[in-house]
JSON list of C-alpha atoms in Angstrom, two decimals:
[
{"chain": "A", "resi": 1, "resn": "GLY", "atom": "CA", "xyz": [223.96, 7.01, 27.77]},
{"chain": "A", "resi": 2, "resn": "ALA", "atom": "CA", "xyz": [220.93, 6.28, 25.57]},
{"chain": "A", "resi": 3, "resn": "VAL", "atom": "CA", "xyz": [218.88, 4.45, 28.17]},
{"chain": "A", "resi": 4, "resn": "VAL", "atom": "CA", "xyz": [215.24, 3.59, 27.59]},
{"chain": "A", "resi": 5, "resn": "SER", "atom": "CA", "xyz": [213.02, 2.32, 30.36]},
{"chain": "A", "resi": 6, "resn": "GLN", "atom": "CA", "xyz": [209.67, 0.58, 30.27]},
{"chain": "A", "resi": 7, "resn": "HIS", "atom": "CA", "xyz": [207.11, 0.27, 32.98]},
{"chain": "A", "resi": 8, "resn": "PRO", "atom": "CA", "xyz": [205.80, -2.10, 34.08]},
{"chain": "A", "resi": 9, "resn": "SER", "atom": "CA", "xyz": [208.13, -4.96, 33.25]},
{"chain": "A", "resi": 10, "resn": "ARG", "atom": "CA", "xyz": [205.34, -7.45, 33.77]},
{"chain": "A", "resi": 11, "resn": "VAL", "atom": "CA", "xyz": [201.61, -7.04, 34.01]},
{"chain": "A", "resi": 12, "resn": "ILE", "atom": "CA", "xyz": [198.71, -9.42, 34.35]},
{"chain": "A", "resi": 13, "resn": "CYS", "atom": "CA", "xyz": [195.24, -8.16, 33.63]},
{"chain": "A", "resi": 14, "resn": "LYS", "atom": "CA", "xyz": [191.79, -9.62, 33.23]},
{"chain": "A", "resi": 15, "resn": "SER", "atom": "CA", "xyz": [190.12, -9.94, 29.89]},
{"chain": "A", "resi": 16, "resn": "GLY", "atom": "CA", "xyz": [188.18, -6.82, 29.01]},
{"chain": "A", "resi": 17, "resn": "THR", "atom": "CA", "xyz": [190.29, -4.41, 31.00]},
{"chain": "A", "resi": 18, "resn": "SER", "atom": "CA", "xyz": [192.80, -1.91, 29.67]},
{"chain": "A", "resi": 19, "resn": "VAL", "atom": "CA", "xyz": [196.46, -1.68, 30.48]},
{"chain": "A", "resi": 20, "resn": "LYS", "atom": "CA", "xyz": [198.97, 1.10, 29.91]},
{"chain": "A", "resi": 21, "resn": "ILE", "atom": "CA", "xyz": [202.65, 0.62, 29.22]},
{"chain": "A", "resi": 22, "resn": "GLU", "atom": "CA", "xyz": [205.08, 3.51, 29.53]},
{"chain": "A", "resi": 23, "resn": "CYS", "atom": "CA", "xyz": [208.27, 4.00, 27.58]},
{"chain": "A", "resi": 24, "resn": "ARG", "atom": "CA", "xyz": [210.75, 6.67, 28.64]},
{"chain": "A", "resi": 25, "resn": "SER", "atom": "CA", "xyz": [214.02, 7.87, 27.20]},
{"chain": "A", "resi": 26, "resn": "LEU", "atom": "CA", "xyz": [216.03, 8.72, 30.30]},
{"chain": "A", "resi": 27, "resn": "ASP", "atom": "CA", "xyz": [218.98, 10.67, 28.99]},
{"chain": "A", "resi": 28, "resn": "PHE", "atom": "CA", "xyz": [218.06, 11.91, 25.55]},
{"chain": "A", "resi": 29, "resn": "GLN", "atom": "CA", "xyz": [215.15, 13.41, 23.72]},
{"chain": "A", "resi": 30, "resn": "ALA", "atom": "CA", "xyz": [213.35, 10.99, 21.47]},
{"chain": "A", "resi": 31, "resn": "THR", "atom": "CA", "xyz": [211.71, 12.58, 18.48]},
{"chain": "A", "resi": 32, "resn": "THR", "atom": "CA", "xyz": [210.48, 9.18, 17.40]},
{"chain": "A", "resi": 33, "resn": "MET", "atom": "CA", "xyz": [209.42, 6.16, 19.38]},
{"chain": "A", "resi": 34, "resn": "PHE", "atom": "CA", "xyz": [208.54, 2.73, 18.10]},
{"chain": "A", "resi": 35, "resn": "TRP", "atom": "CA", "xyz": [206.37, 0.02, 19.55]},
{"chain": "A", "resi": 36, "resn": "TYR", "atom": "CA", "xyz": [207.02, -3.62, 18.75]},
{"chain": "A", "resi": 37, "resn": "ARG", "atom": "CA", "xyz": [205.31, -6.83, 19.62]},
{"chain": "A", "resi": 38, "resn": "GLN", "atom": "CA", "xyz": [207.22, -10.05, 19.95]},
{"chain": "A", "resi": 39, "resn": "PHE", "atom": "CA", "xyz": [205.58, -13.45, 20.01]},
{"chain": "A", "resi": 40, "resn": "PRO", "atom": "CA", "xyz": [207.36, -16.35, 21.73]},
{"chain": "A", "resi": 41, "resn": "LYS", "atom": "CA", "xyz": [210.47, -17.39, 19.83]},
{"chain": "A", "resi": 42, "resn": "LYS", "atom": "CA", "xyz": [209.63, -14.95, 17.06]},
{"chain": "A", "resi": 43, "resn": "SER", "atom": "CA", "xyz": [211.03, -11.76, 15.72]},
{"chain": "A", "resi": 44, "resn": "LEU", "atom": "CA", "xyz": [209.91, -8.25, 16.51]},
{"chain": "A", "resi": 45, "resn": "MET", "atom": "CA", "xyz": [206.89, -6.97, 14.66]},
{"chain": "A", "resi": 46, "resn": "LEU", "atom": "CA", "xyz": [206.62, -3.21, 14.33]},
{"chain": "A", "resi": 47, "resn": "MET", "atom": "CA", "xyz": [203.22, -2.07, 15.52]},
{"chain": "A", "resi": 48, "resn": "ALA", "atom": "CA", "xyz": [203.47, 1.68, 15.18]},
{"chain": "A", "resi": 49, "resn": "THR", "atom": "CA", "xyz": [205.74, 4.67, 14.93]},
{"chain": "A", "resi": 50, "resn": "SER", "atom": "CA", "xyz": [205.04, 7.76, 16.96]},
{"chain": "A", "resi": 51, "resn": "ASN", "atom": "CA", "xyz": [206.50, 11.22, 16.64]},
{"chain": "A", "resi": 52, "resn": "GLU", "atom": "CA", "xyz": [206.23, 13.65, 19.50]},
{"chain": "A", "resi": 53, "resn": "GLY", "atom": "CA", "xyz": [203.13, 15.76, 19.25]},
{"chain": "A", "resi": 54, "resn": "SER", "atom": "CA", "xyz": [201.55, 13.97, 16.32]},
{"chain": "A", "resi": 55, "resn": "LYS", "atom": "CA", "xyz": [199.41, 10.94, 15.73]},
{"chain": "A", "resi": 56, "resn": "ALA", "atom": "CA", "xyz": [201.04, 7.56, 15.57]},
{"chain": "A", "resi": 57, "resn": "THR", "atom": "CA", "xyz": [201.47, 5.75, 12.28]},
{"chain": "A", "resi": 58, "resn": "TYR", "atom": "CA", "xyz": [200.27, 2.19, 12.54]},
{"chain": "A", "resi": 59, "resn": "GLU", "atom": "CA", "xyz": [201.48, -0.73, 10.52]},
{"chain": "A", "resi": 60, "resn": "GLN", "atom": "CA", "xyz": [199.06, -2.61, 8.37]},
{"chain": "A", "resi": 61, "resn": "GLY", "atom": "CA", "xyz": [196.93, -4.99, 10.36]},
{"chain": "A", "resi": 62, "resn": "VAL", "atom": "CA", "xyz": [197.41, -3.25, 13.71]},
{"chain": "A", "resi": 63, "resn": "GLU", "atom": "CA", "xyz": [194.17, -1.95, 15.18]},
{"chain": "A", "resi": 64, "resn": "LYS", "atom": "CA", "xyz": [194.72, 1.66, 16.17]},
{"chain": "A", "resi": 65, "resn": "ASP", "atom": "CA", "xyz": [191.61, 1.73, 18.32]},
{"chain": "A", "resi": 66, "resn": "LYS", "atom": "CA", "xyz": [192.83, -1.23, 20.29]},
{"chain": "A", "resi": 67, "resn": "PHE", "atom": "CA", "xyz": [196.44, -0.18, 20.68]},
{"chain": "A", "resi": 68, "resn": "LEU", "atom": "CA", "xyz": [196.37, 3.48, 21.63]},
{"chain": "A", "resi": 69, "resn": "ILE", "atom": "CA", "xyz": [199.68, 5.27, 21.41]},
{"chain": "A", "resi": 70, "resn": "ASN", "atom": "CA", "xyz": [200.41, 8.66, 22.87]},
{"chain": "A", "resi": 71, "resn": "HIS", "atom": "CA", "xyz": [203.73, 10.46, 22.49]},
{"chain": "A", "resi": 72, "resn": "ALA", "atom": "CA", "xyz": [203.07, 13.43, 24.69]},
{"chain": "A", "resi": 73, "resn": "SER", "atom": "CA", "xyz": [206.62, 14.58, 25.24]},
{"chain": "A", "resi": 74, "resn": "LEU", "atom": "CA", "xyz": [210.11, 14.05, 23.90]},
{"chain": "A", "resi": 75, "resn": "THR", "atom": "CA", "xyz": [210.83, 11.54, 26.64]},
{"chain": "A", "resi": 76, "resn": "LEU", "atom": "CA", "xyz": [207.59, 9.64, 27.07]},
{"chain": "A", "resi": 77, "resn": "SER", "atom": "CA", "xyz": [205.38, 7.45, 24.95]},
{"chain": "A", "resi": 78, "resn": "THR", "atom": "CA", "xyz": [202.57, 5.24, 26.18]},
{"chain": "A", "resi": 79, "resn": "LEU", "atom": "CA", "xyz": [200.87, 2.22, 24.69]},
{"chain": "A", "resi": 80, "resn": "THR", "atom": "CA", "xyz": [197.42, 1.40, 26.00]},
{"chain": "A", "resi": 81, "resn": "VAL", "atom": "CA", "xyz": [195.95, -1.97, 25.18]},
{"chain": "A", "resi": 82, "resn": "THR", "atom": "CA", "xyz": [192.21, -1.44, 25.38]},
{"chain": "A", "resi": 83, "resn": "SER", "atom": "CA", "xyz": [189.72, -4.18, 26.16]},
{"chain": "A", "resi": 84, "resn": "ALA", "atom": "CA", "xyz": [192.50, -6.69, 26.35]},
{"chain": "A", "resi": 85, "resn": "HIS", "atom": "CA", "xyz": [191.92, -10.30, 25.39]},
{"chain": "A", "resi": 86, "resn": "PRO", "atom": "CA", "xyz": [194.09, -13.38, 25.89]},
{"chain": "A", "resi": 87, "resn": "GLU", "atom": "CA", "xyz": [195.35, -13.15, 22.33]},
{"chain": "A", "resi": 88, "resn": "ASP", "atom": "CA", "xyz": [196.89, -9.78, 23.21]},
{"chain": "A", "resi": 89, "resn": "SER", "atom": "CA", "xyz": [199.24, -11.54, 25.60]},
{"chain": "A", "resi": 90, "resn": "SER", "atom": "CA", "xyz": [202.71, -10.89, 24.33]},
{"chain": "A", "resi": 91, "resn": "PHE", "atom": "CA", "xyz": [206.05, -9.21, 24.93]},
{"chain": "A", "resi": 92, "resn": "TYR", "atom": "CA", "xyz": [205.87, -5.54, 24.03]},
{"chain": "A", "resi": 93, "resn": "ILE", "atom": "CA", "xyz": [209.07, -3.64, 23.38]},
{"chain": "A", "resi": 94, "resn": "CYS", "atom": "CA", "xyz": [209.50, 0.05, 22.76]},
{"chain": "A", "resi": 95, "resn": "SER", "atom": "CA", "xyz": [212.44, 1.84, 21.26]},
{"chain": "A", "resi": 96, "resn": "ALA", "atom": "CA", "xyz": [213.37, 5.49, 21.02]},
{"chain": "A", "resi": 97, "resn": "SER", "atom": "CA", "xyz": [215.32, 7.37, 18.41]},
{"chain": "A", "resi": 98, "resn": "PRO", "atom": "CA", "xyz": [216.97, 10.73, 18.90]},
{"chain": "A", "resi": 99, "resn": "GLY", "atom": "CA", "xyz": [216.20, 11.39, 15.28]},
{"chain": "A", "resi": 100, "resn": "THR", "atom": "CA", "xyz": [219.61, 12.72, 14.35]},
{"chain": "A", "resi": 101, "resn": "SER", "atom": "CA", "xyz": [219.48, 13.27, 10.64]},
{"chain": "A", "resi": 102, "resn": "GLY", "atom": "CA", "xyz": [220.84, 10.37, 8.64]},
{"chain": "A", "resi": 103, "resn": "ARG", "atom": "CA", "xyz": [221.39, 8.18, 11.65]},
{"chain": "A", "resi": 104, "resn": "TYR", "atom": "CA", "xyz": [218.84, 5.43, 11.86]},
{"chain": "A", "resi": 105, "resn": "GLU", "atom": "CA", "xyz": [219.56, 4.51, 15.42]},
{"chain": "A", "resi": 106, "resn": "GLN", "atom": "CA", "xyz": [217.16, 3.42, 18.06]},
{"chain": "A", "resi": 107, "resn": "TYR", "atom": "CA", "xyz": [217.56, 2.31, 21.63]},
{"chain": "A", "resi": 108, "resn": "PHE", "atom": "CA", "xyz": [215.39, -0.40, 23.05]},
{"chain": "A", "resi": 109, "resn": "GLY", "atom": "CA", "xyz": [213.59, -0.68, 26.31]},
{"chain": "A", "resi": 110, "resn": "PRO", "atom": "CA", "xyz": [213.71, -3.92, 28.32]},
{"chain": "A", "resi": 111, "resn": "GLY", "atom": "CA", "xyz": [210.21, -4.93, 27.30]},
{"chain": "A", "resi": 112, "resn": "THR", "atom": "CA", "xyz": [206.91, -5.53, 29.05]},
{"chain": "A", "resi": 113, "resn": "ARG", "atom": "CA", "xyz": [205.40, -8.97, 29.40]},
{"chain": "A", "resi": 114, "resn": "LEU", "atom": "CA", "xyz": [201.63, -8.70, 29.18]},
{"chain": "A", "resi": 115, "resn": "THR", "atom": "CA", "xyz": [199.47, -11.64, 30.23]},
{"chain": "A", "resi": 116, "resn": "VAL", "atom": "CA", "xyz": [195.72, -11.39, 29.80]},
{"chain": "A", "resi": 117, "resn": "THR", "atom": "CA", "xyz": [193.71, -13.94, 31.75]},
{"chain": "B", "resi": 1, "resn": "ALA", "atom": "CA", "xyz": [209.81, -5.25, -0.78]},
{"chain": "B", "resi": 2, "resn": "GLN", "atom": "CA", "xyz": [212.32, -4.84, 1.96]},
{"chain": "B", "resi": 3, "resn": "SER", "atom": "CA", "xyz": [213.21, -7.92, 3.94]},
{"chain": "B", "resi": 4, "resn": "VAL", "atom": "CA", "xyz": [215.87, -9.52, 6.08]},
{"chain": "B", "resi": 5, "resn": "THR", "atom": "CA", "xyz": [216.60, -13.22, 6.00]},
{"chain": "B", "resi": 6, "resn": "GLN", "atom": "CA", "xyz": [218.41, -15.16, 8.65]},
{"chain": "B", "resi": 7, "resn": "PRO", "atom": "CA", "xyz": [218.53, -18.66, 7.24]},
{"chain": "B", "resi": 8, "resn": "ASP", "atom": "CA", "xyz": [219.56, -20.40, 10.44]},
{"chain": "B", "resi": 9, "resn": "ILE", "atom": "CA", "xyz": [216.86, -20.70, 13.08]},
{"chain": "B", "resi": 10, "resn": "HIS", "atom": "CA", "xyz": [219.35, -22.00, 15.59]},
{"chain": "B", "resi": 11, "resn": "ILE", "atom": "CA", "xyz": [223.04, -22.79, 15.74]},
{"chain": "B", "resi": 12, "resn": "THR", "atom": "CA", "xyz": [225.05, -24.74, 18.29]},
{"chain": "B", "resi": 13, "resn": "VAL", "atom": "CA", "xyz": [228.76, -24.14, 18.73]},
{"chain": "B", "resi": 14, "resn": "SER", "atom": "CA", "xyz": [231.28, -25.30, 21.26]},
{"chain": "B", "resi": 15, "resn": "GLU", "atom": "CA", "xyz": [232.73, -22.81, 23.66]},
{"chain": "B", "resi": 16, "resn": "GLY", "atom": "CA", "xyz": [235.92, -21.42, 22.20]},
{"chain": "B", "resi": 17, "resn": "ALA", "atom": "CA", "xyz": [234.93, -22.22, 18.63]},
{"chain": "B", "resi": 18, "resn": "SER", "atom": "CA", "xyz": [234.37, -19.59, 15.99]},
{"chain": "B", "resi": 19, "resn": "LEU", "atom": "CA", "xyz": [230.92, -18.36, 15.04]},
{"chain": "B", "resi": 20, "resn": "GLU", "atom": "CA", "xyz": [229.30, -16.99, 11.92]},
{"chain": "B", "resi": 21, "resn": "LEU", "atom": "CA", "xyz": [225.65, -15.99, 11.76]},
{"chain": "B", "resi": 22, "resn": "ARG", "atom": "CA", "xyz": [224.27, -15.34, 8.33]},
{"chain": "B", "resi": 23, "resn": "CYS", "atom": "CA", "xyz": [222.12, -12.44, 7.25]},
{"chain": "B", "resi": 24, "resn": "ASN", "atom": "CA", "xyz": [220.86, -11.42, 3.83]},
{"chain": "B", "resi": 25, "resn": "TYR", "atom": "CA", "xyz": [218.82, -8.34, 3.12]},
{"chain": "B", "resi": 26, "resn": "SER", "atom": "CA", "xyz": [216.68, -7.01, 0.32]},
{"chain": "B", "resi": 27, "resn": "TYR", "atom": "CA", "xyz": [216.54, -3.25, -0.04]},
{"chain": "B", "resi": 28, "resn": "GLY", "atom": "CA", "xyz": [216.89, -1.10, -3.11]},
{"chain": "B", "resi": 29, "resn": "ALA", "atom": "CA", "xyz": [218.70, 1.82, -1.56]},
{"chain": "B", "resi": 30, "resn": "THR", "atom": "CA", "xyz": [221.76, 2.18, 0.65]},
{"chain": "B", "resi": 31, "resn": "PRO", "atom": "CA", "xyz": [221.25, -0.19, 3.55]},
{"chain": "B", "resi": 32, "resn": "TYR", "atom": "CA", "xyz": [221.76, 0.74, 7.15]},
{"chain": "B", "resi": 33, "resn": "LEU", "atom": "CA", "xyz": [222.41, -2.58, 8.83]},
{"chain": "B", "resi": 34, "resn": "PHE", "atom": "CA", "xyz": [222.41, -3.69, 12.42]},
{"chain": "B", "resi": 35, "resn": "TRP", "atom": "CA", "xyz": [222.97, -6.71, 14.58]},
{"chain": "B", "resi": 36, "resn": "TYR", "atom": "CA", "xyz": [221.22, -6.95, 17.92]},
{"chain": "B", "resi": 37, "resn": "VAL", "atom": "CA", "xyz": [221.38, -9.51, 20.69]},
{"chain": "B", "resi": 38, "resn": "GLN", "atom": "CA", "xyz": [218.51, -10.43, 22.99]},
{"chain": "B", "resi": 39, "resn": "SER", "atom": "CA", "xyz": [218.80, -12.46, 26.15]},
{"chain": "B", "resi": 40, "resn": "PRO", "atom": "CA", "xyz": [215.66, -14.27, 27.35]},
{"chain": "B", "resi": 41, "resn": "GLY", "atom": "CA", "xyz": [212.97, -11.89, 28.53]},
{"chain": "B", "resi": 42, "resn": "GLN", "atom": "CA", "xyz": [215.08, -8.85, 27.80]},
{"chain": "B", "resi": 43, "resn": "GLY", "atom": "CA", "xyz": [215.12, -6.02, 25.32]},
{"chain": "B", "resi": 44, "resn": "LEU", "atom": "CA", "xyz": [217.59, -5.73, 22.46]},
{"chain": "B", "resi": 45, "resn": "GLN", "atom": "CA", "xyz": [221.18, -4.65, 22.74]},
{"chain": "B", "resi": 46, "resn": "LEU", "atom": "CA", "xyz": [223.00, -3.24, 19.74]},
{"chain": "B", "resi": 47, "resn": "LEU", "atom": "CA", "xyz": [226.11, -5.23, 18.86]},
{"chain": "B", "resi": 48, "resn": "LEU", "atom": "CA", "xyz": [227.23, -3.24, 15.84]},
{"chain": "B", "resi": 49, "resn": "LYS", "atom": "CA", "xyz": [226.00, -1.25, 12.89]},
{"chain": "B", "resi": 50, "resn": "TYR", "atom": "CA", "xyz": [227.00, -0.40, 9.34]},
{"chain": "B", "resi": 51, "resn": "PHE", "atom": "CA", "xyz": [226.15, 2.93, 7.77]},
{"chain": "B", "resi": 52, "resn": "SER", "atom": "CA", "xyz": [228.97, 3.52, 5.32]},
{"chain": "B", "resi": 53, "resn": "GLY", "atom": "CA", "xyz": [232.74, 3.31, 4.92]},
{"chain": "B", "resi": 54, "resn": "ASP", "atom": "CA", "xyz": [234.78, 0.30, 5.94]},
{"chain": "B", "resi": 55, "resn": "THR", "atom": "CA", "xyz": [232.77, -2.80, 5.18]},
{"chain": "B", "resi": 56, "resn": "LEU", "atom": "CA", "xyz": [234.21, -4.67, 8.15]},
{"chain": "B", "resi": 57, "resn": "VAL", "atom": "CA", "xyz": [232.72, -3.26, 11.31]},
{"chain": "B", "resi": 58, "resn": "GLN", "atom": "CA", "xyz": [233.71, -3.99, 14.84]},
{"chain": "B", "resi": 59, "resn": "GLY", "atom": "CA", "xyz": [231.20, -4.22, 17.63]},
{"chain": "B", "resi": 60, "resn": "ILE", "atom": "CA", "xyz": [230.99, -4.91, 21.29]},
{"chain": "B", "resi": 61, "resn": "LYS", "atom": "CA", "xyz": [231.79, -8.20, 22.99]},
{"chain": "B", "resi": 62, "resn": "GLY", "atom": "CA", "xyz": [234.32, -9.15, 20.33]},
{"chain": "B", "resi": 63, "resn": "PHE", "atom": "CA", "xyz": [231.82, -9.35, 17.47]},
{"chain": "B", "resi": 64, "resn": "GLU", "atom": "CA", "xyz": [232.41, -8.12, 13.96]},
{"chain": "B", "resi": 65, "resn": "ALA", "atom": "CA", "xyz": [230.39, -8.13, 10.77]},
{"chain": "B", "resi": 66, "resn": "GLU", "atom": "CA", "xyz": [231.22, -7.73, 7.13]},
{"chain": "B", "resi": 67, "resn": "PHE", "atom": "CA", "xyz": [229.00, -5.94, 4.64]},
{"chain": "B", "resi": 68, "resn": "LYS", "atom": "CA", "xyz": [229.11, -7.45, 1.16]},
{"chain": "B", "resi": 69, "resn": "ARG", "atom": "CA", "xyz": [227.02, -5.45, -1.24]},
{"chain": "B", "resi": 70, "resn": "SER", "atom": "CA", "xyz": [227.44, -7.92, -4.10]},
{"chain": "B", "resi": 71, "resn": "GLN", "atom": "CA", "xyz": [225.95, -10.67, -1.95]},
{"chain": "B", "resi": 72, "resn": "SER", "atom": "CA", "xyz": [223.47, -8.47, -0.05]},
{"chain": "B", "resi": 73, "resn": "SER", "atom": "CA", "xyz": [224.89, -9.95, 3.10]},
{"chain": "B", "resi": 74, "resn": "PHE", "atom": "CA", "xyz": [225.91, -8.76, 6.52]},
{"chain": "B", "resi": 75, "resn": "ASN", "atom": "CA", "xyz": [227.21, -11.79, 8.39]},
{"chain": "B", "resi": 76, "resn": "LEU", "atom": "CA", "xyz": [228.14, -11.64, 12.04]},
{"chain": "B", "resi": 77, "resn": "ARG", "atom": "CA", "xyz": [231.30, -13.31, 13.28]},
{"chain": "B", "resi": 78, "resn": "LYS", "atom": "CA", "xyz": [233.16, -13.97, 16.46]},
{"chain": "B", "resi": 79, "resn": "PRO", "atom": "CA", "xyz": [236.48, -15.82, 16.60]},
{"chain": "B", "resi": 80, "resn": "SER", "atom": "CA", "xyz": [235.93, -17.49, 19.96]},
{"chain": "B", "resi": 81, "resn": "VAL", "atom": "CA", "xyz": [232.52, -17.96, 21.51]},
{"chain": "B", "resi": 82, "resn": "HIS", "atom": "CA", "xyz": [231.92, -17.74, 25.24]},
{"chain": "B", "resi": 83, "resn": "TRP", "atom": "CA", "xyz": [229.11, -19.48, 27.10]},
{"chain": "B", "resi": 84, "resn": "SER", "atom": "CA", "xyz": [227.64, -16.07, 27.90]},
{"chain": "B", "resi": 85, "resn": "ASP", "atom": "CA", "xyz": [227.09, -15.46, 24.17]},
{"chain": "B", "resi": 86, "resn": "ALA", "atom": "CA", "xyz": [224.16, -17.87, 24.17]},
{"chain": "B", "resi": 87, "resn": "ALA", "atom": "CA", "xyz": [221.20, -15.71, 23.16]},
{"chain": "B", "resi": 88, "resn": "GLU", "atom": "CA", "xyz": [218.99, -14.73, 20.25]},
{"chain": "B", "resi": 89, "resn": "TYR", "atom": "CA", "xyz": [220.60, -12.65, 17.52]},
{"chain": "B", "resi": 90, "resn": "PHE", "atom": "CA", "xyz": [218.70, -10.40, 15.17]},
{"chain": "B", "resi": 91, "resn": "CYS", "atom": "CA", "xyz": [219.89, -8.82, 11.97]},
{"chain": "B", "resi": 92, "resn": "ALA", "atom": "CA", "xyz": [218.04, -5.71, 10.90]},
{"chain": "B", "resi": 93, "resn": "VAL", "atom": "CA", "xyz": [217.92, -3.11, 8.17]},
{"chain": "B", "resi": 94, "resn": "ALA", "atom": "CA", "xyz": [216.68, 0.45, 8.57]},
{"chain": "B", "resi": 95, "resn": "VAL", "atom": "CA", "xyz": [214.62, 1.66, 5.64]},
{"chain": "B", "resi": 96, "resn": "ASN", "atom": "CA", "xyz": [213.40, 5.10, 4.75]},
{"chain": "B", "resi": 97, "resn": "THR", "atom": "CA", "xyz": [209.69, 5.18, 4.05]},
{"chain": "B", "resi": 98, "resn": "GLY", "atom": "CA", "xyz": [209.21, 8.87, 4.56]},
{"chain": "B", "resi": 99, "resn": "GLY", "atom": "CA", "xyz": [210.46, 8.38, 8.10]},
{"chain": "B", "resi": 100, "resn": "PHE", "atom": "CA", "xyz": [212.60, 5.47, 9.04]},
{"chain": "B", "resi": 101, "resn": "LYS", "atom": "CA", "xyz": [211.65, 2.09, 10.35]},
{"chain": "B", "resi": 102, "resn": "THR", "atom": "CA", "xyz": [213.56, -1.06, 11.05]},
{"chain": "B", "resi": 103, "resn": "ILE", "atom": "CA", "xyz": [212.88, -4.46, 9.60]},
{"chain": "B", "resi": 104, "resn": "PHE", "atom": "CA", "xyz": [214.12, -7.40, 11.58]},
{"chain": "B", "resi": 105, "resn": "GLY", "atom": "CA", "xyz": [215.10, -10.86, 10.53]},
{"chain": "B", "resi": 106, "resn": "ALA", "atom": "CA", "xyz": [213.50, -13.83, 12.21]},
{"chain": "B", "resi": 107, "resn": "GLY", "atom": "CA", "xyz": [216.45, -14.28, 14.51]},
{"chain": "B", "resi": 108, "resn": "THR", "atom": "CA", "xyz": [219.01, -17.01, 15.13]},
{"chain": "B", "resi": 109, "resn": "ARG", "atom": "CA", "xyz": [219.17, -18.71, 18.49]},
{"chain": "B", "resi": 110, "resn": "LEU", "atom": "CA", "xyz": [222.74, -19.46, 19.51]},
{"chain": "B", "resi": 111, "resn": "PHE", "atom": "CA", "xyz": [223.42, -22.37, 21.83]},
{"chain": "B", "resi": 112, "resn": "VAL", "atom": "CA", "xyz": [226.88, -22.80, 23.31]},
{"chain": "B", "resi": 113, "resn": "LYS", "atom": "CA", "xyz": [228.00, -26.18, 24.54]},
{"chain": "B", "resi": 114, "resn": "ALA", "atom": "CA", "xyz": [230.80, -26.78, 26.98]}
]
C-alpha cells in the first residue's frame, strides 16, 4: 500500500517551454502533497505544500508564478514549470500524505528528472 | 529554527561490518523523526520512524535507530552491512508550522567495499 507515482520519469524540454509533472497517490487519498527539488548530490528542498482544493503554500524563495501547483483531487497534484530555463534542470520529487491526524507520514514518488536544453 | 544535521557527508564500510549514521536535530517541540534511503535516481524509501514510546525503533532491512532526547540525536545503525545497502541516507524531522512539513538533513552517502 501507500504507492505514489510520478509521470513522466524523465523529460527533456527546450528553454522557454513549459512542462507538467503529475503526482498520483494510487491507493490512498492524499489530503496534502509536497513538491521537492533535489540538486545533484544534495538534499531535498521543499518547494511547496498543496492541500486538495486550496492554493499551494510556497516556501520562501520559490517563485509561485514559475512553479504552478494544482491539487485538483485527493489523488492528483501537478507541478508545471513555466518558461523553463536550464537552471530549472533538476530532480523533482513529490510526496503525498494521507493526513491522518498526528501522523506526519508521507510517501514519496520515484521522482522526475527534468533537463532543459 | 528547525534543522537536521548529518555530520558525515560520506562513509565507507566493509561488507559485513557494522554501521552507524549520525543525525542531530534542532526542534523545540516533540520531534517526529525519520530515516529514508535513496538509491541513485530514485525516490525515497522510509526505513523507520519515531513518534513516541520506545526510543529504540526497528525498521526495514535490518536497520534500527535510537532516539536520545538529551543529545537531540537519532542515529541509524545496522549490525552487518550488505553491498546492497550502498545508497544515500537522509534523516528528517517533521515539524508543525500550522500544517506539517519535513526538514531533511543533507544526507550521508554510504559506500560498501567488498
